[in-house]
Amino acid sequence: MKRRSVSLILGSLLSLALVPAAHAAEPSAGCPSVGKNWAAPGPFAVTAEAGGTEHTIYRPSELGGCGRHPVLVWGNGTGASVSVYEPMLRHFASHGFIVAAANTAWSGSGTEMRAGIDYLTQQNGSAGSVFHDKVDLEHVGATGHSQGGGGAVASGADPRVDTVVPIEPGPQGSVEALHGPVFWLAGQLDLVVLPNLLVYPRYQQSTQVPAVFGELAGASHFTPVGDGGGFRGPITAWFRFHLMGDELARGEFFGDGCGNCDSPAWSRFERNAKATEPPRA
């Protein structure tokens, strides 16, 4: 065997061995790249529709552009409706996610959020449904704001949920029950969910999983309302990496060149040991 062939084989084996601790999902088949334009609209037109009586679904209008589309379940803040967050939920759907937003103003238990997975599971198996065989139930994320952020933590105990992004979260849910990567988000000027009292300590408790903490500079408790403000892009990158295998998003959070680590967009940005440890040999 020629020396060049041996080198190529060894190089391939080495690249397979160097899988980071915070690794991505297998890429969704054919899902279009967006470069690094996480905060910009994605490539899909979006349809909003009722998901039974309990959910509002935001999805790519033409399903199949990512093969099967990963799922996000969403929880509203206390007293809020899905419509309050519609621009951000449409944004996620434009990037190829199927979003099941719970139609409740009291989402802290995570029960209604997890029911969105049940609904999409049933639809994915129904031959007459637009969702038939188009839902990637192997890649599911949970996110929400305020009480809904607490609901995202509670949802993270479900073995079907791979990763969670609690946005300025309430105290609901068990940190110890999380089994996948978590991106804790706080607002520097949040006077409702105080970062140092209610968010950062939960990040510190997340020692069993890769955990990242981001405190958005200048953000209040209501910055996530509407289109998500400065939270929108980082959340999109996080889910595109973990649920779609978008390798361009990896460097936003992981590795020595972590794009967010020194960004002035954050008043504080930290990663725990499992999010910074070297690749596994």
PDB file of C-alpha atoms in Angstrom:
ATOM      1  CA  MET A   1       0.000   0.000   0.000  1.00  0.00           C
ATOM      2  CA  LYS A   2       1.345   3.417  -0.896  1.00  0.00           C
ATOM      3  CA  ARG A   3       2.450   5.797   1.845  1.00  0.00           C
ATOM      4  CA  ARG A   4      -0.122   8.418   0.726  1.00  0.00           C
ATOM      5  CA  SER A   5      -2.976   5.902   1.105  1.00  0.00           C
ATOM      6  CA  VAL A   6      -1.782   4.932   4.575  1.00  0.00           C
ATOM      7  CA  SER A   7      -1.640   8.591   5.596  1.00  0.00           C
ATOM      8  CA  LEU A   8      -5.149   9.218   4.310  1.00  0.00           C
ATOM      9  CA  ILE A   9      -6.543   6.250   6.220  1.00  0.00           C
ATOM     10  CA  LEU A  10      -4.788   7.238   9.437  1.00  0.00           C
ATOM     11  CA  GLY A  11      -5.992  10.807   9.039  1.00  0.00           C
ATOM     12  CA  SER A  12      -9.566   9.620   8.583  1.00  0.00           C
ATOM     13  CA  LEU A  13      -9.394   7.419  11.675  1.00  0.00           C
ATOM     14  CA  LEU A  14      -7.965  10.272  13.716  1.00  0.00           C
ATOM     15  CA  SER A  15     -10.700  12.655  12.642  1.00  0.00           C
ATOM     16  CA  LEU A  16     -13.335  10.110  13.680  1.00  0.00           C
ATOM     17  CA  ALA A  17     -11.715   9.703  17.084  1.00  0.00           C
ATOM     18  CA  LEU A  18     -11.629  13.405  17.866  1.00  0.00           C
ATOM     19  CA  VAL A  19     -15.283  13.845  18.745  1.00  0.00           C
ATOM     20  CA  PRO A  20     -15.883  16.674  21.210  1.00  0.00           C
ATOM     21  CA  ALA A  21     -17.687  16.016  24.485  1.00  0.00           C
ATOM     22  CA  ALA A  22     -20.438  18.383  23.407  1.00  0.00           C
ATOM     23  CA  HIS A  23     -21.101  16.706  20.091  1.00  0.00           C
ATOM     24  CA  ALA A  24     -23.697  17.468  17.464  1.00  0.00           C
ATOM     25  CA  ALA A  25     -26.475  15.316  16.162  1.00  0.00           C
ATOM     26  CA  GLU A  26     -26.146  13.539  12.875  1.00  0.00           C
ATOM     27  CA  PRO A  27     -26.831  16.193  10.215  1.00  0.00           C
ATOM     28  CA  SER A  28     -30.410  16.414   8.958  1.00  0.00           C
ATOM     29  CA  ALA A  29     -30.414  15.215   5.371  1.00  0.00           C
ATOM     30  CA  GLY A  30     -30.288  18.083   2.916  1.00  0.00           C
ATOM     31  CA  CYS A  31     -30.975  20.845   5.441  1.00  0.00           C
ATOM     32  CA  PRO A  32     -29.678  24.053   3.822  1.00  0.00           C
ATOM     33  CA  SER A  33     -26.755  25.894   5.349  1.00  0.00           C
ATOM     34  CA  VAL A  34     -27.289  29.472   6.501  1.00  0.00           C
ATOM     35  CA  GLY A  35     -23.606  30.263   6.765  1.00  0.00           C
ATOM     36  CA  LYS A  36     -23.369  31.899  10.155  1.00  0.00           C
ATOM     37  CA  ASN A  37     -26.443  34.078   9.774  1.00  0.00           C
ATOM     38  CA  TRP A  38     -28.175  32.688  12.864  1.00  0.00           C
ATOM     39  CA  ALA A  39     -30.207  35.817  13.612  1.00  0.00           C
ATOM     40  CA  ALA A  40     -31.336  36.278  10.002  1.00  0.00           C
ATOM     41  CA  PRO A  41     -34.409  34.484   8.632  1.00  0.00           C
ATOM     42  CA  GLY A  42     -33.747  30.929   7.517  1.00  0.00           C
ATOM     43  CA  PRO A  43     -34.378  29.497   4.043  1.00  0.00           C
ATOM     44  CA  PHE A  44     -37.906  28.169   4.652  1.00  0.00           C
ATOM     45  CA  ALA A  45     -41.266  29.872   4.266  1.00  0.00           C
ATOM     46  CA  VAL A  46     -43.303  29.330   7.435  1.00  0.00           C
ATOM     47  CA  THR A  47     -46.816  28.096   8.149  1.00  0.00           C
ATOM     48  CA  ALA A  48     -48.584  28.524  11.506  1.00  0.00           C
ATOM     49  CA  GLU A  49     -51.472  26.218  12.361  1.00  0.00           C
ATOM     50  CA  ALA A  50     -53.372  24.679  15.235  1.00  0.00           C
ATOM     51  CA  GLY A  51     -51.878  21.530  16.698  1.00  0.00           C
ATOM     52  CA  GLY A  52     -55.090  20.137  18.084  1.00  0.00           C
ATOM     53  CA  THR A  53     -56.449  22.370  20.830  1.00  0.00           C
ATOM     54  CA  GLU A  54     -53.347  22.420  22.996  1.00  0.00           C
ATOM     55  CA  HIS A  55     -50.604  23.702  20.678  1.00  0.00           C
ATOM     56  CA  THR A  56     -49.776  26.162  17.959  1.00  0.00           C
ATOM     57  CA  ILE A  57     -47.414  24.667  15.396  1.00  0.00           C
ATOM     58  CA  TYR A  58     -44.868  26.713  13.457  1.00  0.00           C
ATOM     59  CA  ARG A  59     -43.235  24.751  10.658  1.00  0.00           C
ATOM     60  CA  PRO A  60     -41.629  25.018   7.240  1.00  0.00           C
ATOM     61  CA  SER A  61     -44.501  25.346   4.786  1.00  0.00           C
ATOM     62  CA  GLU A  62     -43.037  22.593   2.612  1.00  0.00           C
ATOM     63  CA  LEU A  63     -41.833  19.818   4.866  1.00  0.00           C
ATOM     64  CA  GLY A  64     -38.980  17.590   3.768  1.00  0.00           C
ATOM     65  CA  GLY A  65     -36.374  20.265   3.102  1.00  0.00           C
ATOM     66  CA  CYS A  66     -34.327  18.853   5.989  1.00  0.00           C
ATOM     67  CA  GLY A  67     -35.378  15.275   5.372  1.00  0.00           C
ATOM     68  CA  ARG A  68     -37.064  14.869   8.749  1.00  0.00           C
ATOM     69  CA  HIS A  69     -37.262  18.113  10.700  1.00  0.00           C
ATOM     70  CA  PRO A  70     -36.060  18.391  14.327  1.00  0.00           C
ATOM     71  CA  VAL A  71     -38.580  19.440  16.976  1.00  0.00           C
ATOM     72  CA  LEU A  72     -38.616  22.337  19.422  1.00  0.00           C
ATOM     73  CA  VAL A  73     -41.193  22.525  22.212  1.00  0.00           C
ATOM     74  CA  TRP A  74     -41.915  25.994  23.577  1.00  0.00           C
ATOM     75  CA  GLY A  75     -43.285  27.382  26.866  1.00  0.00           C
ATOM     76  CA  ASN A  76     -44.687  30.894  27.383  1.00  0.00           C
ATOM     77  CA  GLY A  77     -43.968  33.203  30.266  1.00  0.00           C
ATOM     78  CA  THR A  78     -46.466  33.617  33.107  1.00  0.00           C
ATOM     79  CA  GLY A  79     -49.764  34.986  31.839  1.00  0.00           C
ATOM     80  CA  ALA A  80     -48.498  35.199  28.230  1.00  0.00           C
ATOM     81  CA  SER A  81     -49.833  33.645  25.050  1.00  0.00           C
ATOM     82  CA  VAL A  82     -48.014  32.110  22.108  1.00  0.00           C
ATOM     83  CA  SER A  83     -48.750  35.194  19.992  1.00  0.00           C
ATOM     84  CA  VAL A  84     -46.477  37.282  22.233  1.00  0.00           C
ATOM     85  CA  TYR A  85     -43.472  35.283  20.969  1.00  0.00           C
ATOM     86  CA  GLU A  86     -44.666  34.545  17.429  1.00  0.00           C
ATOM     87  CA  PRO A  87     -41.880  36.365  15.509  1.00  0.00           C
ATOM     88  CA  MET A  88     -39.203  34.327  17.317  1.00  0.00           C
ATOM     89  CA  LEU A  89     -41.088  31.044  16.877  1.00  0.00           C
ATOM     90  CA  ARG A  90     -41.511  31.770  13.174  1.00  0.00           C
ATOM     91  CA  HIS A  91     -37.783  32.442  13.017  1.00  0.00           C
ATOM     92  CA  PHE A  92     -36.993  28.989  14.414  1.00  0.00           C
ATOM     93  CA  ALA A  93     -39.361  27.386  11.903  1.00  0.00           C
ATOM     94  CA  SER A  94     -37.699  29.302   9.053  1.00  0.00           C
ATOM     95  CA  HIS A  95     -34.467  27.493   9.988  1.00  0.00           C
ATOM     96  CA  GLY A  96     -36.089  24.095   9.525  1.00  0.00           C
ATOM     97  CA  PHE A  97     -37.480  23.277  12.973  1.00  0.00           C
ATOM     98  CA  ILE A  98     -41.009  22.152  13.732  1.00  0.00           C
ATOM     99  CA  VAL A  99     -42.035  24.201  16.770  1.00  0.00           C
ATOM    100  CA  ALA A 100     -44.826  22.972  19.062  1.00  0.00           C
ATOM    101  CA  ALA A 101     -45.775  25.941  21.244  1.00  0.00           C
ATOM    102  CA  ALA A 102     -48.002  25.080  24.198  1.00  0.00           C
ATOM    103  CA  ASN A 103     -51.213  27.156  24.328  1.00  0.00           C
ATOM    104  CA  THR A 104     -50.953  27.850  28.044  1.00  0.00           C
ATOM    105  CA  ALA A 105     -50.003  30.768  30.239  1.00  0.00           C
ATOM    106  CA  TRP A 106     -48.829  28.355  32.963  1.00  0.00           C
ATOM    107  CA  SER A 107     -46.150  26.168  31.424  1.00  0.00           C
ATOM    108  CA  GLY A 108     -43.851  25.657  34.402  1.00  0.00           C
ATOM    109  CA  SER A 109     -44.580  21.971  34.927  1.00  0.00           C
ATOM    110  CA  GLY A 110     -43.442  21.164  31.386  1.00  0.00           C
ATOM    111  CA  THR A 111     -46.480  18.881  31.011  1.00  0.00           C
ATOM    112  CA  GLU A 112     -48.093  20.864  28.208  1.00  0.00           C
ATOM    113  CA  MET A 113     -44.736  21.325  26.491  1.00  0.00           C
ATOM    114  CA  ARG A 114     -43.997  17.592  26.508  1.00  0.00           C
ATOM    115  CA  ALA A 115     -47.476  16.963  25.128  1.00  0.00           C
ATOM    116  CA  GLY A 116     -46.243  18.674  21.963  1.00  0.00           C
ATOM    117  CA  ILE A 117     -43.871  15.746  21.438  1.00  0.00           C
ATOM    118  CA  ASP A 118     -46.798  13.356  21.886  1.00  0.00           C
ATOM    119  CA  TYR A 119     -48.852  15.266  19.306  1.00  0.00           C
ATOM    120  CA  LEU A 120     -46.085  15.299  16.706  1.00  0.00           C
ATOM    121  CA  THR A 121     -45.334  11.627  17.348  1.00  0.00           C
ATOM    122  CA  GLN A 122     -48.962  10.792  16.590  1.00  0.00           C
ATOM    123  CA  GLN A 123     -48.995  12.999  13.495  1.00  0.00           C
ATOM    124  CA  ASN A 124     -45.714  11.589  12.223  1.00  0.00           C
ATOM    125  CA  GLY A 125     -47.252   8.122  12.252  1.00  0.00           C
ATOM    126  CA  SER A 126     -50.524   9.123  10.567  1.00  0.00           C
ATOM    127  CA  ALA A 127     -50.557   8.419   6.839  1.00  0.00           C
ATOM    128  CA  GLY A 128     -52.966  11.276   6.102  1.00  0.00           C
ATOM    129  CA  SER A 129     -51.036  13.930   8.016  1.00  0.00           C
ATOM    130  CA  VAL A 130     -48.802  16.587   6.467  1.00  0.00           C
ATOM    131  CA  PHE A 131     -46.284  15.558   9.136  1.00  0.00           C
ATOM    132  CA  HIS A 132     -46.248  11.888   8.141  1.00  0.00           C
ATOM    133  CA  ASP A 133     -42.652  10.636   8.215  1.00  0.00           C
ATOM    134  CA  LYS A 134     -41.366  14.237   8.230  1.00  0.00           C
ATOM    135  CA  VAL A 135     -40.695  14.690  11.969  1.00  0.00           C
ATOM    136  CA  ASP A 136     -37.263  13.942  13.420  1.00  0.00           C
ATOM    137  CA  LEU A 137     -38.330  12.628  16.818  1.00  0.00           C
ATOM    138  CA  GLU A 138     -34.753  11.574  17.570  1.00  0.00           C
ATOM    139  CA  HIS A 139     -33.711  15.241  17.840  1.00  0.00           C
ATOM    140  CA  VAL A 140     -35.858  17.303  20.193  1.00  0.00           C
ATOM    141  CA  GLY A 141     -35.083  20.518  22.057  1.00  0.00           C
ATOM    142  CA  ALA A 142     -37.024  22.433  24.723  1.00  0.00           C
ATOM    143  CA  THR A 143     -36.982  26.177  25.271  1.00  0.00           C
ATOM    144  CA  GLY A 144     -39.168  28.862  26.780  1.00  0.00           C
ATOM    145  CA  HIS A 145     -39.186  32.200  28.541  1.00  0.00           C
ATOM    146  CA  SER A 146     -39.575  32.976  32.250  1.00  0.00           C
ATOM    147  CA  GLN A 147     -42.019  30.381  33.635  1.00  0.00           C
ATOM    148  CA  GLY A 148     -41.699  28.667  30.258  1.00  0.00           C
ATOM    149  CA  GLY A 149     -37.938  28.565  30.810  1.00  0.00           C
ATOM    150  CA  GLY A 150     -38.624  26.669  34.006  1.00  0.00           C
ATOM    151  CA  GLY A 151     -40.906  24.427  31.961  1.00  0.00           C
ATOM    152  CA  ALA A 152     -38.025  23.803  29.565  1.00  0.00           C
ATOM    153  CA  VAL A 153     -35.904  22.606  32.488  1.00  0.00           C
ATOM    154  CA  ALA A 154     -38.754  20.352  33.622  1.00  0.00           C
ATOM    155  CA  SER A 155     -39.087  19.036  30.067  1.00  0.00           C
ATOM    156  CA  GLY A 156     -35.373  18.285  30.006  1.00  0.00           C
ATOM    157  CA  ALA A 157     -35.930  15.337  32.341  1.00  0.00           C
ATOM    158  CA  ASP A 158     -37.868  13.588  29.557  1.00  0.00           C
ATOM    159  CA  PRO A 159     -35.579  11.090  27.780  1.00  0.00           C
ATOM    160  CA  ARG A 160     -36.975  12.274  24.439  1.00  0.00           C
ATOM    161  CA  VAL A 161     -35.553  15.786  24.973  1.00  0.00           C
ATOM    162  CA  ASP A 162     -31.921  16.094  23.907  1.00  0.00           C
ATOM    163  CA  THR A 163     -31.067  19.661  24.910  1.00  0.00           C
ATOM    164  CA  VAL A 164     -32.681  22.648  26.625  1.00  0.00           C
ATOM    165  CA  VAL A 165     -32.382  26.448  26.451  1.00  0.00           C
ATOM    166  CA  PRO A 166     -34.059  28.109  29.442  1.00  0.00           C
ATOM    167  CA  ILE A 167     -34.480  31.845  28.732  1.00  0.00           C
ATOM    168  CA  GLU A 168     -34.519  33.949  31.932  1.00  0.00           C
ATOM    169  CA  PRO A 169     -36.107  30.893  33.575  1.00  0.00           C
ATOM    170  CA  GLY A 170     -38.336  30.492  36.576  1.00  0.00           C
ATOM    171  CA  PRO A 171     -37.352  28.054  39.356  1.00  0.00           C
ATOM    172  CA  GLN A 172     -39.307  25.083  38.003  1.00  0.00           C
ATOM    173  CA  GLY A 173     -37.716  21.787  37.045  1.00  0.00           C
ATOM    174  CA  SER A 174     -34.815  19.799  38.445  1.00  0.00           C
ATOM    175  CA  VAL A 175     -31.314  20.679  37.309  1.00  0.00           C
ATOM    176  CA  GLU A 176     -30.120  17.281  38.507  1.00  0.00           C
ATOM    177  CA  ALA A 177     -32.574  15.563  36.139  1.00  0.00           C
ATOM    178  CA  LEU A 178     -31.085  17.148  33.005  1.00  0.00           C
ATOM    179  CA  HIS A 179     -29.310  14.601  30.823  1.00  0.00           C
ATOM    180  CA  GLY A 180     -28.296  16.691  27.803  1.00  0.00           C
ATOM    181  CA  PRO A 181     -26.507  19.976  27.048  1.00  0.00           C
ATOM    182  CA  VAL A 182     -28.076  23.131  28.486  1.00  0.00           C
ATOM    183  CA  PHE A 183     -27.674  26.787  27.496  1.00  0.00           C
ATOM    184  CA  TRP A 184     -28.740  28.996  30.419  1.00  0.00           C
ATOM    185  CA  LEU A 185     -29.738  32.510  29.322  1.00  0.00           C
ATOM    186  CA  ALA A 186     -30.057  35.588  31.524  1.00  0.00           C
ATOM    187  CA  GLY A 187     -30.551  39.305  30.960  1.00  0.00           C
ATOM    188  CA  GLN A 188     -28.060  41.739  32.481  1.00  0.00           C
ATOM    189  CA  LEU A 189     -30.853  44.171  33.437  1.00  0.00           C
ATOM    190  CA  ASP A 190     -33.500  41.571  34.291  1.00  0.00           C
ATOM    191  CA  LEU A 191     -35.176  42.709  37.515  1.00  0.00           C
ATOM    192  CA  VAL A 192     -37.708  39.851  37.510  1.00  0.00           C
ATOM    193  CA  VAL A 193     -35.445  36.809  37.173  1.00  0.00           C
ATOM    194  CA  LEU A 194     -32.242  38.134  38.706  1.00  0.00           C
ATOM    195  CA  PRO A 195     -29.236  36.563  36.958  1.00  0.00           C
ATOM    196  CA  ASN A 196     -27.015  36.121  40.024  1.00  0.00           C
ATOM    197  CA  LEU A 197     -29.810  34.801  42.203  1.00  0.00           C
ATOM    198  CA  LEU A 198     -31.960  32.689  39.891  1.00  0.00           C
ATOM    199  CA  VAL A 199     -30.004  31.717  36.767  1.00  0.00           C
ATOM    200  CA  TYR A 200     -26.262  31.584  37.388  1.00  0.00           C
ATOM    201  CA  PRO A 201     -26.550  29.266  40.423  1.00  0.00           C
ATOM    202  CA  ARG A 202     -28.523  26.767  38.325  1.00  0.00           C
ATOM    203  CA  TYR A 203     -25.818  26.886  35.676  1.00  0.00           C
ATOM    204  CA  GLN A 204     -23.278  26.125  38.390  1.00  0.00           C
ATOM    205  CA  GLN A 205     -25.340  23.117  39.487  1.00  0.00           C
ATOM    206  CA  SER A 206     -25.339  21.645  35.961  1.00  0.00           C
ATOM    207  CA  THR A 207     -22.123  19.727  36.472  1.00  0.00           C
ATOM    208  CA  GLN A 208     -23.366  16.436  35.016  1.00  0.00           C
ATOM    209  CA  VAL A 209     -23.911  17.855  31.489  1.00  0.00           C
ATOM    210  CA  PRO A 210     -22.192  20.323  29.131  1.00  0.00           C
ATOM    211  CA  ALA A 211     -23.531  23.686  30.300  1.00  0.00           C
ATOM    212  CA  VAL A 212     -23.105  27.227  29.007  1.00  0.00           C
ATOM    213  CA  PHE A 213     -24.218  30.460  30.682  1.00  0.00           C
ATOM    214  CA  GLY A 214     -24.877  33.633  28.737  1.00  0.00           C
ATOM    215  CA  GLU A 215     -25.930  36.962  30.260  1.00  0.00           C
ATOM    216  CA  LEU A 216     -27.024  39.238  27.424  1.00  0.00           C
ATOM    217  CA  ALA A 217     -25.686  42.776  27.815  1.00  0.00           C
ATOM    218  CA  GLY A 218     -28.401  45.367  28.379  1.00  0.00           C
ATOM    219  CA  ALA A 219     -31.231  42.831  28.228  1.00  0.00           C
ATOM    220  CA  SER A 220     -34.315  43.193  30.419  1.00  0.00           C
ATOM    221  CA  HIS A 221     -36.840  40.513  31.316  1.00  0.00           C
ATOM    222  CA  PHE A 222     -38.894  41.462  28.280  1.00  0.00           C
ATOM    223  CA  THR A 223     -36.135  41.403  25.655  1.00  0.00           C
ATOM    224  CA  PRO A 224     -37.164  37.869  24.503  1.00  0.00           C
ATOM    225  CA  VAL A 225     -40.708  39.037  23.728  1.00  0.00           C
ATOM    226  CA  GLY A 226     -41.449  39.417  20.022  1.00  0.00           C
ATOM    227  CA  ASP A 227     -38.509  38.377  17.859  1.00  0.00           C
ATOM    228  CA  GLY A 228     -36.223  37.390  20.756  1.00  0.00           C
ATOM    229  CA  GLY A 229     -33.884  40.357  20.413  1.00  0.00           C
ATOM    230  CA  GLY A 230     -30.236  39.473  20.951  1.00  0.00           C
ATOM    231  CA  PHE A 231     -31.167  36.026  22.245  1.00  0.00           C
ATOM    232  CA  ARG A 232     -32.555  34.890  18.870  1.00  0.00           C
ATOM    233  CA  GLY A 233     -29.299  34.236  17.016  1.00  0.00           C
ATOM    234  CA  PRO A 234     -27.444  32.335  19.752  1.00  0.00           C
ATOM    235  CA  ILE A 235     -30.474  30.130  20.462  1.00  0.00           C
ATOM    236  CA  THR A 236     -30.755  29.319  16.762  1.00  0.00           C
ATOM    237  CA  ALA A 237     -27.061  28.444  16.540  1.00  0.00           C
ATOM    238  CA  TRP A 238     -27.296  26.227  19.638  1.00  0.00           C
ATOM    239  CA  PHE A 239     -30.192  24.204  18.274  1.00  0.00           C
ATOM    240  CA  ARG A 240     -28.787  24.028  14.753  1.00  0.00           C
ATOM    241  CA  PHE A 241     -25.620  22.477  16.182  1.00  0.00           C
ATOM    242  CA  HIS A 242     -27.168  20.073  18.657  1.00  0.00           C
ATOM    243  CA  LEU A 243     -30.227  19.021  16.659  1.00  0.00           C
ATOM    244  CA  MET A 244     -29.144  19.458  13.018  1.00  0.00           C
ATOM    245  CA  GLY A 245     -25.435  18.786  13.215  1.00  0.00           C
ATOM    246  CA  ASP A 246     -24.649  22.223  11.742  1.00  0.00           C
ATOM    247  CA  GLU A 247     -20.859  22.261  12.116  1.00  0.00           C
ATOM    248  CA  LEU A 248     -20.624  25.995  11.444  1.00  0.00           C
ATOM    249  CA  ALA A 249     -22.445  26.544  14.751  1.00  0.00           C
ATOM    250  CA  ARG A 250     -20.029  24.405  16.786  1.00  0.00           C
ATOM    251  CA  GLY A 251     -17.421  27.159  17.089  1.00  0.00           C
ATOM    252  CA  GLU A 252     -19.953  29.607  18.514  1.00  0.00           C
ATOM    253  CA  PHE A 253     -19.837  27.664  21.782  1.00  0.00           C
ATOM    254  CA  PHE A 254     -17.110  25.020  21.786  1.00  0.00           C
ATOM    255  CA  GLY A 255     -13.387  24.812  21.162  1.00  0.00           C
ATOM    256  CA  ASP A 256     -10.593  27.306  21.723  1.00  0.00           C
ATOM    257  CA  GLY A 257     -12.027  29.789  19.236  1.00  0.00           C
ATOM    258  CA  CYS A 258     -15.450  29.990  20.897  1.00  0.00           C
ATOM    259  CA  GLY A 259     -17.184  32.818  19.054  1.00  0.00           C
ATOM    260  CA  ASN A 260     -19.413  33.900  21.918  1.00  0.00           C
ATOM    261  CA  CYS A 261     -16.800  33.699  24.656  1.00  0.00           C
ATOM    262  CA  ASP A 262     -15.322  37.169  24.069  1.00  0.00           C
ATOM    263  CA  SER A 263     -18.258  38.764  22.270  1.00  0.00           C
ATOM    264  CA  PRO A 264     -19.329  42.206  23.576  1.00  0.00           C
ATOM    265  CA  ALA A 265     -22.926  41.056  23.110  1.00  0.00           C
ATOM    266  CA  TRP A 266     -22.589  39.317  26.474  1.00  0.00           C
ATOM    267  CA  SER A 267     -21.971  40.920  29.864  1.00  0.00           C
ATOM    268  CA  ARG A 268     -20.933  37.431  31.007  1.00  0.00           C
ATOM    269  CA  PHE A 269     -20.404  34.182  29.125  1.00  0.00           C
ATOM    270  CA  GLU A 270     -19.111  31.001  30.751  1.00  0.00           C
ATOM    271  CA  ARG A 271     -18.756  27.284  29.989  1.00  0.00           C
ATOM    272  CA  ASN A 272     -18.494  24.503  32.522  1.00  0.00           C
ATOM    273  CA  ALA A 273     -15.853  21.763  32.473  1.00  0.00           C
ATOM    274  CA  LYS A 274     -17.889  19.417  30.300  1.00  0.00           C
ATOM    275  CA  ALA A 275     -18.324  22.160  27.700  1.00  0.00           C
ATOM    276  CA  THR A 276     -14.609  22.994  27.600  1.00  0.00           C
ATOM    277  CA  GLU A 277     -12.847  19.658  28.078  1.00  0.00           C
ATOM    278  CA  PRO A 278     -10.602  18.553  25.184  1.00  0.00           C
ATOM    279  CA  PRO A 279     -11.869  16.169  22.487  1.00  0.00           C
ATOM    280  CA  ARG A 280     -12.132  12.540  23.447  1.00  0.00           C
ATOM    281  CA  ALA A 281      -9.365  10.316  22.102  1.00  0.00           C
TER     282      ALA A 281
END
